[in-house]
Amino acid sequence: PLKGTEWHLVQIDGKSLTLPLNSFNITLGQDGNLSGVGACNRLLGQVVVGEKQAISFGQVGTTMMLCPENEELESKFVAMLGGITHYDIDADKLILMQDGVIKAILKAVPTTVEVK
């Protein structure tokens, strides 16, 4: 489902990415909150999901740690979220679009099942 799933960035502006699973993740909470992590900074914000797969992200705030790797990508990712207007889900992929143009693709992070 859109909300409650942890989504990992795999493509932005048509460019495929291979990033560590502990970075560039977002989770959309049932309460309208967005949480996640970029290159190394925590991400916090609001998200509004509307009819016909409309979605908008409020201003996304970040912590201010210096990220030696992928700092530019983190800035681009946060800025991109601000322009998103719609989404689609295809199997385990979340497709974020701005006015019909695909801006990013995120893949659902597999949940780990605890074996007893």
C-alpha positions as YAML, in Angstrom:
chain: A
units: angstrom
residues:
- id: 1
  name: PRO
  ca: [0.00, 0.00, 0.00]
- id: 2
  name: LEU
  ca: [1.02, 3.63, -0.52]
- id: 3
  name: LYS
  ca: [0.93, 4.48, 3.17]
- id: 4
  name: GLY
  ca: [2.95, 2.54, 5.70]
- id: 5
  name: THR
  ca: [5.35, 1.08, 3.13]
- id: 6
  name: GLU
  ca: [8.99, 2.11, 3.13]
- id: 7
  name: TRP
  ca: [9.93, 3.24, -0.39]
- id: 8
  name: HIS
  ca: [13.53, 3.31, -1.71]
- id: 9
  name: LEU
  ca: [14.63, 5.61, -4.56]
- id: 10
  name: VAL
  ca: [15.75, 3.65, -7.65]
- id: 11
  name: GLN
  ca: [15.32, 6.27, -10.41]
- id: 12
  name: ILE
  ca: [15.18, 10.06, -10.61]
- id: 13
  name: ASP
  ca: [14.68, 12.13, -13.77]
- id: 14
  name: GLY
  ca: [15.05, 9.01, -15.90]
- id: 15
  name: LYS
  ca: [18.41, 8.05, -14.37]
- id: 16
  name: SER
  ca: [18.58, 4.63, -12.68]
- id: 17
  name: LEU
  ca: [20.35, 4.58, -9.33]
- id: 18
  name: THR
  ca: [21.98, 1.95, -7.17]
- id: 19
  name: LEU
  ca: [21.96, 3.30, -3.62]
- id: 20
  name: PRO
  ca: [22.44, 1.64, -0.23]
- id: 21
  name: LEU
  ca: [19.10, 0.40, 1.17]
- id: 22
  name: ASN
  ca: [19.57, 2.55, 4.29]
- id: 23
  name: SER
  ca: [19.50, 5.81, 2.28]
- id: 24
  name: PHE
  ca: [16.99, 7.65, 0.10]
- id: 25
  name: ASN
  ca: [13.95, 6.05, 1.74]
- id: 26
  name: ILE
  ca: [10.58, 7.60, 2.56]
- id: 27
  name: THR
  ca: [7.55, 6.32, 4.43]
- id: 28
  name: LEU
  ca: [4.13, 7.95, 4.17]
- id: 29
  name: GLY
  ca: [2.32, 7.61, 7.48]
- id: 30
  name: GLN
  ca: [-1.41, 7.05, 7.93]
- id: 31
  name: ASP
  ca: [-1.51, 10.42, 9.73]
- id: 32
  name: GLY
  ca: [-0.28, 12.43, 6.73]
- id: 33
  name: ASN
  ca: [3.32, 12.59, 7.89]
- id: 34
  name: LEU
  ca: [6.32, 11.82, 5.73]
- id: 35
  name: SER
  ca: [9.47, 10.46, 7.31]
- id: 36
  name: GLY
  ca: [12.64, 9.11, 5.82]
- id: 37
  name: VAL
  ca: [16.31, 9.60, 5.13]
- id: 38
  name: GLY
  ca: [18.23, 11.09, 2.22]
- id: 39
  name: ALA
  ca: [21.97, 10.64, 1.74]
- id: 40
  name: CYS
  ca: [22.51, 10.93, 5.51]
- id: 41
  name: ASN
  ca: [19.93, 13.45, 6.73]
- id: 42
  name: ARG
  ca: [16.55, 12.66, 8.24]
- id: 43
  name: LEU
  ca: [13.56, 13.86, 6.20]
- id: 44
  name: LEU
  ca: [10.32, 15.09, 7.76]
- id: 45
  name: GLY
  ca: [7.24, 16.61, 6.21]
- id: 46
  name: GLN
  ca: [3.58, 16.38, 5.36]
- id: 47
  name: VAL
  ca: [1.86, 14.58, 2.50]
- id: 48
  name: VAL
  ca: [-1.70, 14.93, 1.23]
- id: 49
  name: VAL
  ca: [-3.20, 12.14, -0.86]
- id: 50
  name: GLY
  ca: [-6.28, 13.08, -2.86]
- id: 51
  name: GLU
  ca: [-8.68, 11.55, -5.34]
- id: 52
  name: LYS
  ca: [-7.56, 10.09, -8.66]
- id: 53
  name: GLN
  ca: [-4.05, 9.38, -7.30]
- id: 54
  name: ALA
  ca: [-3.31, 13.03, -6.60]
- id: 55
  name: ILE
  ca: [-0.53, 13.59, -4.09]
- id: 56
  name: SER
  ca: [1.30, 16.63, -2.80]
- id: 57
  name: PHE
  ca: [4.17, 16.96, -0.41]
- id: 58
  name: GLY
  ca: [4.40, 19.96, 1.88]
- id: 59
  name: GLN
  ca: [7.78, 21.48, 2.57]
- id: 60
  name: VAL
  ca: [10.16, 18.66, 3.42]
- id: 61
  name: GLY
  ca: [12.58, 19.53, 6.18]
- id: 62
  name: THR
  ca: [15.94, 17.85, 6.71]
- id: 63
  name: THR
  ca: [18.53, 17.67, 9.41]
- id: 64
  name: MET
  ca: [21.68, 19.56, 8.48]
- id: 65
  name: MET
  ca: [24.46, 16.99, 8.62]
- id: 66
  name: LEU
  ca: [27.19, 17.14, 6.00]
- id: 67
  name: CYS
  ca: [26.81, 14.16, 3.68]
- id: 68
  name: PRO
  ca: [30.11, 13.49, 1.92]
- id: 69
  name: GLU
  ca: [28.46, 11.28, -0.69]
- id: 70
  name: ASN
  ca: [25.29, 12.07, -2.62]
- id: 71
  name: GLU
  ca: [24.66, 15.48, -1.01]
- id: 72
  name: GLU
  ca: [23.69, 16.95, -4.39]
- id: 73
  name: LEU
  ca: [21.33, 14.02, -5.05]
- id: 74
  name: GLU
  ca: [19.72, 14.52, -1.63]
- id: 75
  name: SER
  ca: [18.99, 18.18, -2.45]
- id: 76
  name: LYS
  ca: [17.57, 17.17, -5.84]
- id: 77
  name: PHE
  ca: [15.39, 14.46, -4.24]
- id: 78
  name: VAL
  ca: [13.94, 16.82, -1.61]
- id: 79
  name: ALA
  ca: [13.28, 19.54, -4.22]
- id: 80
  name: MET
  ca: [11.66, 17.01, -6.58]
- id: 81
  name: LEU
  ca: [9.17, 15.91, -3.90]
- id: 82
  name: GLY
  ca: [7.85, 19.48, -3.72]
- id: 83
  name: GLY
  ca: [6.70, 19.39, -7.35]
- id: 84
  name: ILE
  ca: [4.98, 16.00, -7.38]
- id: 85
  name: THR
  ca: [1.30, 16.07, -8.36]
- id: 86
  name: HIS
  ca: [0.32, 12.41, -8.91]
- id: 87
  name: TYR
  ca: [1.45, 8.89, -8.24]
- id: 88
  name: ASP
  ca: [0.89, 5.37, -9.53]
- id: 89
  name: ILE
  ca: [1.77, 2.02, -8.04]
- id: 90
  name: ASP
  ca: [2.92, -0.79, -10.31]
- id: 91
  name: ALA
  ca: [3.55, -4.01, -8.36]
- id: 92
  name: ASP
  ca: [6.27, -3.02, -5.86]
- id: 93
  name: LYS
  ca: [7.11, 0.34, -7.48]
- id: 94
  name: LEU
  ca: [5.85, 3.80, -6.55]
- id: 95
  name: ILE
  ca: [5.93, 6.13, -9.54]
- id: 96
  name: LEU
  ca: [5.95, 9.84, -8.69]
- id: 97
  name: MET
  ca: [4.86, 12.23, -11.42]
- id: 98
  name: GLN
  ca: [4.68, 15.96, -12.00]
- id: 99
  name: ASP
  ca: [1.89, 16.86, -14.41]
- id: 100
  name: GLY
  ca: [2.08, 13.45, -16.12]
- id: 101
  name: VAL
  ca: [5.89, 13.33, -16.37]
- id: 102
  name: ILE
  ca: [7.64, 10.61, -14.35]
- id: 103
  name: LYS
  ca: [10.06, 12.30, -11.96]
- id: 104
  name: ALA
  ca: [11.05, 9.38, -9.73]
- id: 105
  name: ILE
  ca: [10.52, 5.68, -9.15]
- id: 106
  name: LEU
  ca: [10.80, 4.17, -5.70]
- id: 107
  name: LYS
  ca: [10.73, 0.48, -4.88]
- id: 108
  name: ALA
  ca: [9.09, -1.03, -1.81]
- id: 109
  name: VAL
  ca: [11.68, -2.11, 0.75]
- id: 110
  name: PRO
  ca: [11.01, -5.75, 1.67]
- id: 111
  name: THR
  ca: [9.84, -6.14, 5.24]
- id: 112
  name: THR
  ca: [11.80, -8.55, 7.32]
- id: 113
  name: VAL
  ca: [9.84, -11.31, 8.98]
- id: 114
  name: GLU
  ca: [11.08, -12.33, 12.38]
- id: 115
  name: VAL
  ca: [11.44, -16.10, 12.65]
- id: 116
  name: LYS
  ca: [10.83, -17.60, 16.08]
...
